[in-house]
Coordinates of C-alpha atoms in Angstrom, one line a residue:
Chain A
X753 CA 0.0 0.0 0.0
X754 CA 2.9 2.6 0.8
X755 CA 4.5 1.7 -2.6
X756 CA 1.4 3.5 -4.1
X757 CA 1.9 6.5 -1.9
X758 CA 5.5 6.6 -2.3
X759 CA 5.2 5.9 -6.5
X760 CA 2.5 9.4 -6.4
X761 CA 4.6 11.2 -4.6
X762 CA 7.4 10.6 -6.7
X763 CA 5.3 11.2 -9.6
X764 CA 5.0 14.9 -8.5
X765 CA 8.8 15.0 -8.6
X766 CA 9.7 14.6 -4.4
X767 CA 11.9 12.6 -3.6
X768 CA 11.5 10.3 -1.3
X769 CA 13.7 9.0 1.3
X770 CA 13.5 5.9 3.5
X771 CA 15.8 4.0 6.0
X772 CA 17.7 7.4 6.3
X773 CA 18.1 9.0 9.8
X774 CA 18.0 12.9 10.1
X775 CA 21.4 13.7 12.7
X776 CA 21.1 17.6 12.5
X777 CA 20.5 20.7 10.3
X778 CA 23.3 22.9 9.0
X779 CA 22.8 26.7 9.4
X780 CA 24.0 30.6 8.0
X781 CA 23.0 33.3 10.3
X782 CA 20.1 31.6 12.1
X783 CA 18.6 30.5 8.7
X784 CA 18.9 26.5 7.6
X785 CA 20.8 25.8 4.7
X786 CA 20.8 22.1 4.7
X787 CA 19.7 18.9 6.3
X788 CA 22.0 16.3 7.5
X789 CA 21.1 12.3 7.5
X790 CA 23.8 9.7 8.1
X791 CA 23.6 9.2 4.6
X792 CA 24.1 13.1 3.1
X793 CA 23.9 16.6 3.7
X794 CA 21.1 18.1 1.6
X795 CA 20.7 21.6 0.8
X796 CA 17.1 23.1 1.4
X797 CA 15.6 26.6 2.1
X798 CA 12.6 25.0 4.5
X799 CA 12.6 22.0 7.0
X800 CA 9.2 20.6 7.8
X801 CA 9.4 18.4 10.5
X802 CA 6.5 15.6 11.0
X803 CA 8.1 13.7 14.2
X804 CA 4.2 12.4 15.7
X805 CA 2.5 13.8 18.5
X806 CA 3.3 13.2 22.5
X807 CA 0.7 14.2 25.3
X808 CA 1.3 17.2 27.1
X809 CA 0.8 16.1 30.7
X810 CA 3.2 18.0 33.3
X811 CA 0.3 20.2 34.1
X812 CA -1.5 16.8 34.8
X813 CA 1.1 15.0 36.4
X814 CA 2.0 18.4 38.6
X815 CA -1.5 18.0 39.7
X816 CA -1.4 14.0 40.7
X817 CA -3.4 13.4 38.1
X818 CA -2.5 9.6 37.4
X819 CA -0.9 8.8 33.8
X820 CA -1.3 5.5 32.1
X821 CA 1.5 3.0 30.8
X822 CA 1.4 4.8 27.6
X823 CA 2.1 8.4 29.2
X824 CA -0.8 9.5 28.6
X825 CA -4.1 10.4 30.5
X826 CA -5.6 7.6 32.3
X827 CA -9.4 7.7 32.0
X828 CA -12.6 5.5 32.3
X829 CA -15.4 5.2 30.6
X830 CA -17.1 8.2 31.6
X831 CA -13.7 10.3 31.0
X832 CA -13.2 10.9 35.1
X833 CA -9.5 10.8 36.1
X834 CA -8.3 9.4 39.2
X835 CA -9.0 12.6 40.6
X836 CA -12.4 13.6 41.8
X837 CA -14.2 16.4 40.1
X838 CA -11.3 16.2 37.0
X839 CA -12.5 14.8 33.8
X840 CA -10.1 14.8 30.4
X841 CA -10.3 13.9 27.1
X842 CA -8.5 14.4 23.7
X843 CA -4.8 13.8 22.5
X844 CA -3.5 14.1 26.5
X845 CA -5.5 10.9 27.2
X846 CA -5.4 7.4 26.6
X847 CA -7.9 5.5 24.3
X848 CA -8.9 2.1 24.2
X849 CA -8.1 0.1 21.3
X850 CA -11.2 -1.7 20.3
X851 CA -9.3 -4.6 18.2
X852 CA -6.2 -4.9 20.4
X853 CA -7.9 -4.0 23.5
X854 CA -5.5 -2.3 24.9
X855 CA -4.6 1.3 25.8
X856 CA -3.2 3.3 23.2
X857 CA -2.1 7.1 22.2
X858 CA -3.9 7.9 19.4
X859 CA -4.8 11.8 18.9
X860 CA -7.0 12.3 15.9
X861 CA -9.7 15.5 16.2
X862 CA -12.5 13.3 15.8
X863 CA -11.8 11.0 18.8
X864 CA -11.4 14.3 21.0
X865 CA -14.0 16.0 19.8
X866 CA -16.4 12.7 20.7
X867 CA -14.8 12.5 24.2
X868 CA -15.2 16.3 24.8
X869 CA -19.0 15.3 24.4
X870 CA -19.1 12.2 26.7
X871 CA -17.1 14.6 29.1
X872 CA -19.4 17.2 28.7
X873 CA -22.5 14.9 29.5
X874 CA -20.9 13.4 32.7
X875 CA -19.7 16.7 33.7
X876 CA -23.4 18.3 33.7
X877 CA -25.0 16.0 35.4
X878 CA -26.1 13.6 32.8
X879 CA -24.5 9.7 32.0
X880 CA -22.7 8.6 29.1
X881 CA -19.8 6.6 28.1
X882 CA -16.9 6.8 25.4
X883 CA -16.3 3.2 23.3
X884 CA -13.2 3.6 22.9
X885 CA -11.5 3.9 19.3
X886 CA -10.1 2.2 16.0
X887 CA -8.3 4.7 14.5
X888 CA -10.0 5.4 11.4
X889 CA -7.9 8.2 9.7
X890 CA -8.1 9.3 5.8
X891 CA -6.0 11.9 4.5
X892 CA -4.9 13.0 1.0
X893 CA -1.6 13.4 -1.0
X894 CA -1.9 15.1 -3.7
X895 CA -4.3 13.1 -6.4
X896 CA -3.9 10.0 -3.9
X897 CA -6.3 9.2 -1.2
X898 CA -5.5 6.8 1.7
X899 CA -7.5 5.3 4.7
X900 CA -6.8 2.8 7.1
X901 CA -8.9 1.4 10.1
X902 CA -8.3 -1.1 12.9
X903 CA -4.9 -2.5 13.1
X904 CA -2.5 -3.1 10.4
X905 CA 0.0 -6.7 10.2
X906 CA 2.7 -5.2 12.0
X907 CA 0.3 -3.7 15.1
X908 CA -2.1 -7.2 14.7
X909 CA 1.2 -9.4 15.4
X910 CA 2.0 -7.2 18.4
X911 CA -1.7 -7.5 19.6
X912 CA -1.1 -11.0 19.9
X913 CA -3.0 -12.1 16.4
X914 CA -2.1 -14.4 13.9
X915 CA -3.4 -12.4 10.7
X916 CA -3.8 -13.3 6.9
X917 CA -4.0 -10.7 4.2
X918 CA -6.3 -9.9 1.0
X919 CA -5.3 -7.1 -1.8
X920 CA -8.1 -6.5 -4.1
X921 CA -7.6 -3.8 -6.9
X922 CA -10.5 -2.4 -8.4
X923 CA -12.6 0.9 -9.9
X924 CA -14.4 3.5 -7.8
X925 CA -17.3 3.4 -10.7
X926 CA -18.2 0.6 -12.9
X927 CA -14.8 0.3 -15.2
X928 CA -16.8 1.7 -18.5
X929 CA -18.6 4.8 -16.4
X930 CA -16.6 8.4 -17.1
X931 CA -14.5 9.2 -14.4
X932 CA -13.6 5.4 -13.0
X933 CA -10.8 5.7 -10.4
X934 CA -8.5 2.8 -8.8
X935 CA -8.6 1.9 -5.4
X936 CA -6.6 -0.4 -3.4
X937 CA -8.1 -2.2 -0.6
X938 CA -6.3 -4.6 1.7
X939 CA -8.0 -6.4 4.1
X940 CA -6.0 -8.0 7.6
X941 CA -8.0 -10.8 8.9
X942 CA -7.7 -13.1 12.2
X943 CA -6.5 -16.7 10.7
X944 CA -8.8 -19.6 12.0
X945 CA -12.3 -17.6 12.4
X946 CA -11.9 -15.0 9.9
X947 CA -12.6 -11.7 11.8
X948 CA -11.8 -8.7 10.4
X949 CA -8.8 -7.0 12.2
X950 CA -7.7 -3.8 9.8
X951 CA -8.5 -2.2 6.6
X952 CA -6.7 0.2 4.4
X953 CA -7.6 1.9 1.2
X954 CA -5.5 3.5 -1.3
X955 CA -6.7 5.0 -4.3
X956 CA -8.3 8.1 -6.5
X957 CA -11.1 10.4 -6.1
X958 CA -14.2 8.2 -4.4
X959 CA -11.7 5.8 -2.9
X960 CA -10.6 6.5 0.7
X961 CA -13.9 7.4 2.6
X962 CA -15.4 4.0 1.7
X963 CA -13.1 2.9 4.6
X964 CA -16.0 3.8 6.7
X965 CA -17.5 0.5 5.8
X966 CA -15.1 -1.3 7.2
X967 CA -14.6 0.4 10.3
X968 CA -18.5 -0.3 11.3
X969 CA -17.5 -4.3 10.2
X970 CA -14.7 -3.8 12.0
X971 CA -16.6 -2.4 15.1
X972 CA -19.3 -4.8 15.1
X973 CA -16.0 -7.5 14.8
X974 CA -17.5 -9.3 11.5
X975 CA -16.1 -12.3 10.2
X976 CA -14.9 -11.6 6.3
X977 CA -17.6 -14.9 5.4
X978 CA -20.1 -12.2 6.5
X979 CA -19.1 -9.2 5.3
X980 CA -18.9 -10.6 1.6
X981 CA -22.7 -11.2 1.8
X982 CA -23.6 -7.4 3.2
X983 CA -26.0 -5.3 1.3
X984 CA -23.9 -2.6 -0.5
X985 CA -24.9 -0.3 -2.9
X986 CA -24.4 -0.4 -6.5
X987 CA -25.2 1.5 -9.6
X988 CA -22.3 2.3 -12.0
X989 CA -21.5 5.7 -11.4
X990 CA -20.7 4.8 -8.2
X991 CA -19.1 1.0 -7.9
X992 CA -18.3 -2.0 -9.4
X993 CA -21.5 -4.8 -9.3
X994 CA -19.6 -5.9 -6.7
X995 CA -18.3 -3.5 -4.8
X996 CA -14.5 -3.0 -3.8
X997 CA -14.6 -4.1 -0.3
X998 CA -17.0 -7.0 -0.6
X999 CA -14.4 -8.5 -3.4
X1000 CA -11.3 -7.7 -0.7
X1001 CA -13.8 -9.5 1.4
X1002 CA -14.1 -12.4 -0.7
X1003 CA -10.6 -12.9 -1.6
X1004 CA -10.1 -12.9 2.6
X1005 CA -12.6 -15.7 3.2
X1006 CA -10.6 -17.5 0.6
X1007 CA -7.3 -16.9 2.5
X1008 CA -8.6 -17.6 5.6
X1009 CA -10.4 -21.1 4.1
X1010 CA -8.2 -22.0 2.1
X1011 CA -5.0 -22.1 5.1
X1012 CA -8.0 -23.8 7.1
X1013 CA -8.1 -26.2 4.5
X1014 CA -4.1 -27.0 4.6
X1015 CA -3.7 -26.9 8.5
X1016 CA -6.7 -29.3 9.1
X1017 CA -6.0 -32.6 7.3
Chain B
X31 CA -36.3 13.7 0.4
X32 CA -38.4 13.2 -2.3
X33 CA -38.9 17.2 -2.7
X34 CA -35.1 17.2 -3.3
X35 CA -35.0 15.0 -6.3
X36 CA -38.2 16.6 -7.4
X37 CA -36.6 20.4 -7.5
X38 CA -33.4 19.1 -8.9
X39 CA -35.4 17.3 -12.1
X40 CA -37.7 20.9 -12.3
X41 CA -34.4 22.7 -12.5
X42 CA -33.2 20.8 -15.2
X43 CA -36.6 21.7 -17.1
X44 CA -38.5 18.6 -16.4
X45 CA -42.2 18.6 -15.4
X46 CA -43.1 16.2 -12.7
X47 CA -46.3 15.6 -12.0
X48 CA -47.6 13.4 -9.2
X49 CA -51.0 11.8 -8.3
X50 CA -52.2 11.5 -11.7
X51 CA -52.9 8.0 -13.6
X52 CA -51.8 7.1 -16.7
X53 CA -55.2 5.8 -18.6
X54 CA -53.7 5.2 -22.2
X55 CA -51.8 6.7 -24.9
X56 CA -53.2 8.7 -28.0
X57 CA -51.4 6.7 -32.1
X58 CA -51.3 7.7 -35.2
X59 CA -50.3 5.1 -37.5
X60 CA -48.0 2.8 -35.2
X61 CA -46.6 6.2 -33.5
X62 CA -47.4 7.4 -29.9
X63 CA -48.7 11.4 -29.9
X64 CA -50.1 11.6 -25.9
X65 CA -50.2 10.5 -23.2
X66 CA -53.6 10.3 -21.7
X67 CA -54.3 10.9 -17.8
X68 CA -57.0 11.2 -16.1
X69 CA -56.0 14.8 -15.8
X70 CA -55.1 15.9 -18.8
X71 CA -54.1 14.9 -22.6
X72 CA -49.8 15.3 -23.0
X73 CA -48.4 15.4 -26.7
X74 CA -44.9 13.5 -26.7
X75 CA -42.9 12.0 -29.3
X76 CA -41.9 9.1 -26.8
X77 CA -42.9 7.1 -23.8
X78 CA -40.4 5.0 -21.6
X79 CA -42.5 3.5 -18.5
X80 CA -41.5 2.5 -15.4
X81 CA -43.5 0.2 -13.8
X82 CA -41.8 -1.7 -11.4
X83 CA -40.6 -5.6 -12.4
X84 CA -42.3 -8.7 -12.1
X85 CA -41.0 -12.0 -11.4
X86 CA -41.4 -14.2 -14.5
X87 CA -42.6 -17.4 -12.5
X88 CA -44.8 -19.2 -15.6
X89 CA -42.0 -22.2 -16.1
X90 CA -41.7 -22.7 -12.3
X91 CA -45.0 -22.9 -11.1
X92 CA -45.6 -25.1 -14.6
X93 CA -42.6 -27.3 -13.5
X94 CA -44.4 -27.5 -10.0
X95 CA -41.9 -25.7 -7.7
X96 CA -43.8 -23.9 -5.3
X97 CA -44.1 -20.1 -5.3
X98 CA -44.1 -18.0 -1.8
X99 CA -47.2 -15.5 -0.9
X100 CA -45.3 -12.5 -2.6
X101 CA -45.5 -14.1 -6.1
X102 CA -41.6 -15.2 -6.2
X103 CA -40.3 -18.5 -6.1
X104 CA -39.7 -19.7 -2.5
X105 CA -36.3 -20.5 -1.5
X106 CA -34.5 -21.7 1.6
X107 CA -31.3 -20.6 3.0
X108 CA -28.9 -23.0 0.8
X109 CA -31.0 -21.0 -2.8
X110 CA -32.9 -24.5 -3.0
X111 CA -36.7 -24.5 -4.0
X112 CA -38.9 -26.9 -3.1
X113 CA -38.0 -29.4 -5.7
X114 CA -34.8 -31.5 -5.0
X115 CA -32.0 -31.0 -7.6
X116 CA -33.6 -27.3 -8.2
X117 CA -32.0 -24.0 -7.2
X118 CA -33.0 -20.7 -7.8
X119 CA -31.5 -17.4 -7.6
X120 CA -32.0 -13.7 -8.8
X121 CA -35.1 -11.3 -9.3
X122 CA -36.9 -14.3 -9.5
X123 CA -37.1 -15.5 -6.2
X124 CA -38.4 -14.0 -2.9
X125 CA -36.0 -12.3 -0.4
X126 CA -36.0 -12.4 3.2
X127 CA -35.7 -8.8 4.4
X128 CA -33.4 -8.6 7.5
X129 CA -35.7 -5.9 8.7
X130 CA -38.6 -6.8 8.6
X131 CA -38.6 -10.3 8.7
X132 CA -40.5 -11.1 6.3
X133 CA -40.1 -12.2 2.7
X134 CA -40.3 -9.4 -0.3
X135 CA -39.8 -8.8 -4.1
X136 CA -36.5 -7.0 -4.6
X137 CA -35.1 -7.1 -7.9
X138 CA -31.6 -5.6 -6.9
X139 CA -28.5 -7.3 -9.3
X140 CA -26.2 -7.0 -5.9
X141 CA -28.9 -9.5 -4.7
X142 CA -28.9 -11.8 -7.8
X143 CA -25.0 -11.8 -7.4
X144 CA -24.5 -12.9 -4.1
X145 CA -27.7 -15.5 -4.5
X146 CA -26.0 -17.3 -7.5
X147 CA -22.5 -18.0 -5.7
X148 CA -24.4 -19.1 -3.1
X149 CA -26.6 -21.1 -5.2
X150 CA -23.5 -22.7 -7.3
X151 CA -21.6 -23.3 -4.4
X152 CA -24.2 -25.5 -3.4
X153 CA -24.4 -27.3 -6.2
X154 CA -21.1 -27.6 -6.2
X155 CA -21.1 -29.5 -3.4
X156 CA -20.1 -26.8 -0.9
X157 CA -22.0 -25.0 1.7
X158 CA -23.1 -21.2 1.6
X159 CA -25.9 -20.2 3.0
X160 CA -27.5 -16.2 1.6
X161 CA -28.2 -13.7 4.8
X162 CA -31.2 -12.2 3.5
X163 CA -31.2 -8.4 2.2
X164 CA -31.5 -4.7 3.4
X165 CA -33.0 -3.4 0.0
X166 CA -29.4 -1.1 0.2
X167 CA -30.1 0.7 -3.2
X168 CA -28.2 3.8 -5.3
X169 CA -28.9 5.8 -8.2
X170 CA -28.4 9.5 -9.7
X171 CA -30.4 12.1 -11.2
X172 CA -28.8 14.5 -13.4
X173 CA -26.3 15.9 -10.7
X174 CA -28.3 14.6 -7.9
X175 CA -27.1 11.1 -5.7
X176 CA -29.7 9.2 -4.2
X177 CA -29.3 6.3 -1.7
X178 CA -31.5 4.2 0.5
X179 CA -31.3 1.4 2.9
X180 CA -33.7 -0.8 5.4
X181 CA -37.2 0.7 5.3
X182 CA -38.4 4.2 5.1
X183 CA -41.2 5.5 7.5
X184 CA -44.6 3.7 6.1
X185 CA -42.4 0.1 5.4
X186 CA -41.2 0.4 8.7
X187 CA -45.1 1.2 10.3
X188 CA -46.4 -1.5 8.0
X189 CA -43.8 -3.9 9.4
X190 CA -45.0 -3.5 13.2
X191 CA -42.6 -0.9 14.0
X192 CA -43.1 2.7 15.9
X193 CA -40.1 4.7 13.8
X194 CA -38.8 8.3 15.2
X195 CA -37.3 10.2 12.1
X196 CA -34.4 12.7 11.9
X197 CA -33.4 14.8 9.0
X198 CA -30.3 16.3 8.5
X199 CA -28.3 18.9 6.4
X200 CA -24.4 18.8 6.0
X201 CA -21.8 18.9 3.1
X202 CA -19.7 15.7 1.8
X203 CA -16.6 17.9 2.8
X204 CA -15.6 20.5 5.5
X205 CA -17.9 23.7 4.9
X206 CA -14.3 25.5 4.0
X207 CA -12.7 23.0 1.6
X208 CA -13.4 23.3 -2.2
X209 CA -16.1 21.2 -3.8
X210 CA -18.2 20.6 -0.6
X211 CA -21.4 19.6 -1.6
X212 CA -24.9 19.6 0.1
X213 CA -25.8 15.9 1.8
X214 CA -29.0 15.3 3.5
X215 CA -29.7 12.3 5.8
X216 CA -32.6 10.7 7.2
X217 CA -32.6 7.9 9.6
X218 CA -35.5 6.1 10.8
X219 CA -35.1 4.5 14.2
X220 CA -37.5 2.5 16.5
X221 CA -39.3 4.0 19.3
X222 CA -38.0 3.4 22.4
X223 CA -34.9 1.3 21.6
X224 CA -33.6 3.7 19.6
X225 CA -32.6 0.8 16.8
X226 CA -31.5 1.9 13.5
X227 CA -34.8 0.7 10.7
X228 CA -33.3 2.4 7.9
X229 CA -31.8 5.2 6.4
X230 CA -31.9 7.5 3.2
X231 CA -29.4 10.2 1.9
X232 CA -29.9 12.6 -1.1
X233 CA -27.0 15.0 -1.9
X234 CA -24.6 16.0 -5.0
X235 CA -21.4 14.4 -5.5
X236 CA -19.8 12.1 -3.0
X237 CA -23.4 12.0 -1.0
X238 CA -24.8 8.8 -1.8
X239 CA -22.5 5.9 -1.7
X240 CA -22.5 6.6 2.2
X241 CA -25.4 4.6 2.4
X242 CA -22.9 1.7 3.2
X243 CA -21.8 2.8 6.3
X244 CA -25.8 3.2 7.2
X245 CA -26.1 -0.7 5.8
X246 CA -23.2 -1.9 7.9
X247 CA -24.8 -0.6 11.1
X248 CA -28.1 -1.6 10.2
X249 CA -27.0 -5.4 8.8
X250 CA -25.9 -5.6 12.9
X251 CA -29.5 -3.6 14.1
X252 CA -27.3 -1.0 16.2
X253 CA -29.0 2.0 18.4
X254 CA -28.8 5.1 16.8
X255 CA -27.1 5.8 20.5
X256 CA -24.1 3.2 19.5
X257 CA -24.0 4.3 16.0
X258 CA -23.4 8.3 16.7
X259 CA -19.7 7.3 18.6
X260 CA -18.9 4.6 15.9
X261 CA -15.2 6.1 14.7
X262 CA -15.8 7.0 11.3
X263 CA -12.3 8.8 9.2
X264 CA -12.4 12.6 8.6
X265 CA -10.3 14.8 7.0
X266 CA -11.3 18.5 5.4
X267 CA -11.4 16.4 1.6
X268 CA -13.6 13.7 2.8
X269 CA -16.1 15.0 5.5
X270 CA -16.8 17.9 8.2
X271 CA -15.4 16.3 11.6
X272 CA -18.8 14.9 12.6
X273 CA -19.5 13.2 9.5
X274 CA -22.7 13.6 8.5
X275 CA -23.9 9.8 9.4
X276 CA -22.6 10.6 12.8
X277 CA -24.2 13.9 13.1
X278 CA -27.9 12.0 12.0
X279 CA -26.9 9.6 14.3
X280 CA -27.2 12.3 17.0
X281 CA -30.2 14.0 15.9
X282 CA -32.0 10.7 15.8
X283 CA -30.9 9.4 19.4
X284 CA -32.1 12.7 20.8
X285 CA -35.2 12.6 19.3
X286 CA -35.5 8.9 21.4
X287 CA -34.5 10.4 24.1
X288 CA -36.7 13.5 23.8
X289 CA -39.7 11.1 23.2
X290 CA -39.0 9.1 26.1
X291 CA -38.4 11.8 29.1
X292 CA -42.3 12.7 27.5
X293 CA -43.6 9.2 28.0
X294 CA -42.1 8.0 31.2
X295 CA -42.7 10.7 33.6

């Protein structure tokens, strides 16, 4: 899926740099003139650094506010801290992983945004509980869209699953209706029963937000056998007979059947 | 919703008229010239009619297989009929509406699809068995996207249930972002328990094929209360930060909530 990303980026003329580690920036006058990796010094006018996101928590911490393993926030359900009267939610607290079940860092707006609600419920008075997360996130480079939900193999080996994989390429329209875009969907499922564990979608205009699908089949922990069968929509200017994710779908089952098949004599 | 696609097709110069019968058609030598109503007499150089589809069940009811009360060809789980050695799959044969419950005529092609893998995978010697159907549906007007799901208000009153409605008006993009387009989403949810019945969306580009997520969450009957946390992706291309299924979602669980703080004092 990142070959895609990497081969549109490099389509726009970036270059693209892996397995390289940035050791320090040269500089004239307070003004950078160059990056420098352990591979090469390369001369630039701007530096743009994307390094992830950490939870600010010393006001927390100061306060005895409890942390969790992670670093971040502990919270229940409700959003209360270990301290009475103090609730928190957003990228300072901890989420619960709905597919790994465990406590994660995760910040994305539209988990804090649904926490400041649940917060703000508790807070005045009322009851109501946060589900915790699957970090469904879409974003866009350039012509190229890309979604992802639940965990990918890396993160589903780590959780403590043995996955299989399904990569399905196929249109955003019906492959004769103007304006037919690819999209890439891979599907991570649990080997043995089949349930989905991840998704991620990389493709054209149309492609990415159909990741939403999947997360609800991720949330309701489908098995791919039932997912294949859902009700989807179809007309051509808007998918495939079939569309995209109930082939990834299919081609899962198979993967998942067919290693049933070879490990049960 | 209707009034939506209606004022799209007048602005495109189209007359719509409603609650007026067709009671024949006005020739001259082989060639149509009206269209007679029992309103009003409408010269036309052509006719295309719509009326719905038919199963064509002459040969099975002649060959002796038996027929269910909507008409269809009856059909158990596995596609068989009630003639050993005979499957049957497609427009055909009745559906079972998840729903519902109860068996309907749905001539969808997603539906005829899925029903003949299963069918040929059972005589193939396998075992599939077909889920039943949401009636999940798509289709576009000129620059107007349509999609449905599950039952609209008077299926879901004729099918036993006491639906709450909520209506909703959003944009397939953030409100800033260049080429955010109107969406407008109804759900239909049960009295009381708040359970999602069905769901409709009517919008311009990039509205409709949302449906899926609505089918998803309906396929595994989730509360309107569950569905409004479910982590859906956003980014400004692809959605405002409460997507607009989430933000119906909302509206829909409140008006369950409103109903019941009236009815259980």
């Amino acid at each position: 899926m990142g070959a895609l990303i990497t081969s549109a980026m490099e389509g726009y003329g970036m270059e693209v740099r892996m397995e390289e580690t940035v050791t320090g920036f040269e500089t004239d006058g307070g003004q950078v003139t160059a990056v420098v990796t352990d591979q090469a010094t390369i001369p630039t006018d701007l530096v743009i650094l994307g390094l992830g996101v950490a939870p600010n928590t010393t006001l927390a911490a100061q306060a005895g506010i409890p942390l969790g393993a992670t670093g971040a926030i502990a919270v229940d359900q409700r959003l209360r801290t270990g301290v009475e009267g103090v609730w928190a939610g957003g990228d300072c607290v901890e989420k619960f992983h709905r597919v790994s079940r465990r406590h994660v860092r995760l910040p994305l707006g539209t988990h804090a945004n649904k926490e400041g609600r649940t917060a703000g419920i508790n807070i005045g008075g009322g009851y109501a509980t946060f589900p915790g997360v699957l970090g469904t996130a879409v974003t866009k480079i350039c012509h190229v869209e890309v979604g992802r939900t639940g965990l990918g193999v890396a993160e589903a080996h780590a959780a403590g699953f043995d996955p299989v994989t399904a990569v399905v390429d196929s249109t955003t329209r019906a492959g004769y209706y103007p304006g037919a875009k690819p999209i890439r969907t891979k599907l991570i499922a649990e080997r043995g029963t089949g349930r989905l564990l991840g998704a991620q979608i990389v493709g054209e205009e149309g492609a990415a937000k159909r990741i939403d699908v999947l997360s609800v089949a991720l949330w309701h922990e489908t098995p791919v056998e039932e997912l294949l069968n859902i009700d989807l929509s179809y007309a051509p200017p808007f998918s495939p007979l079939w569309d995209p994710v109930l082939i990834a779908a299919r081609k899962a089952w198979q993967a998942v059947e067919n290693d049933r098949s070879h490990t049960e004599p």
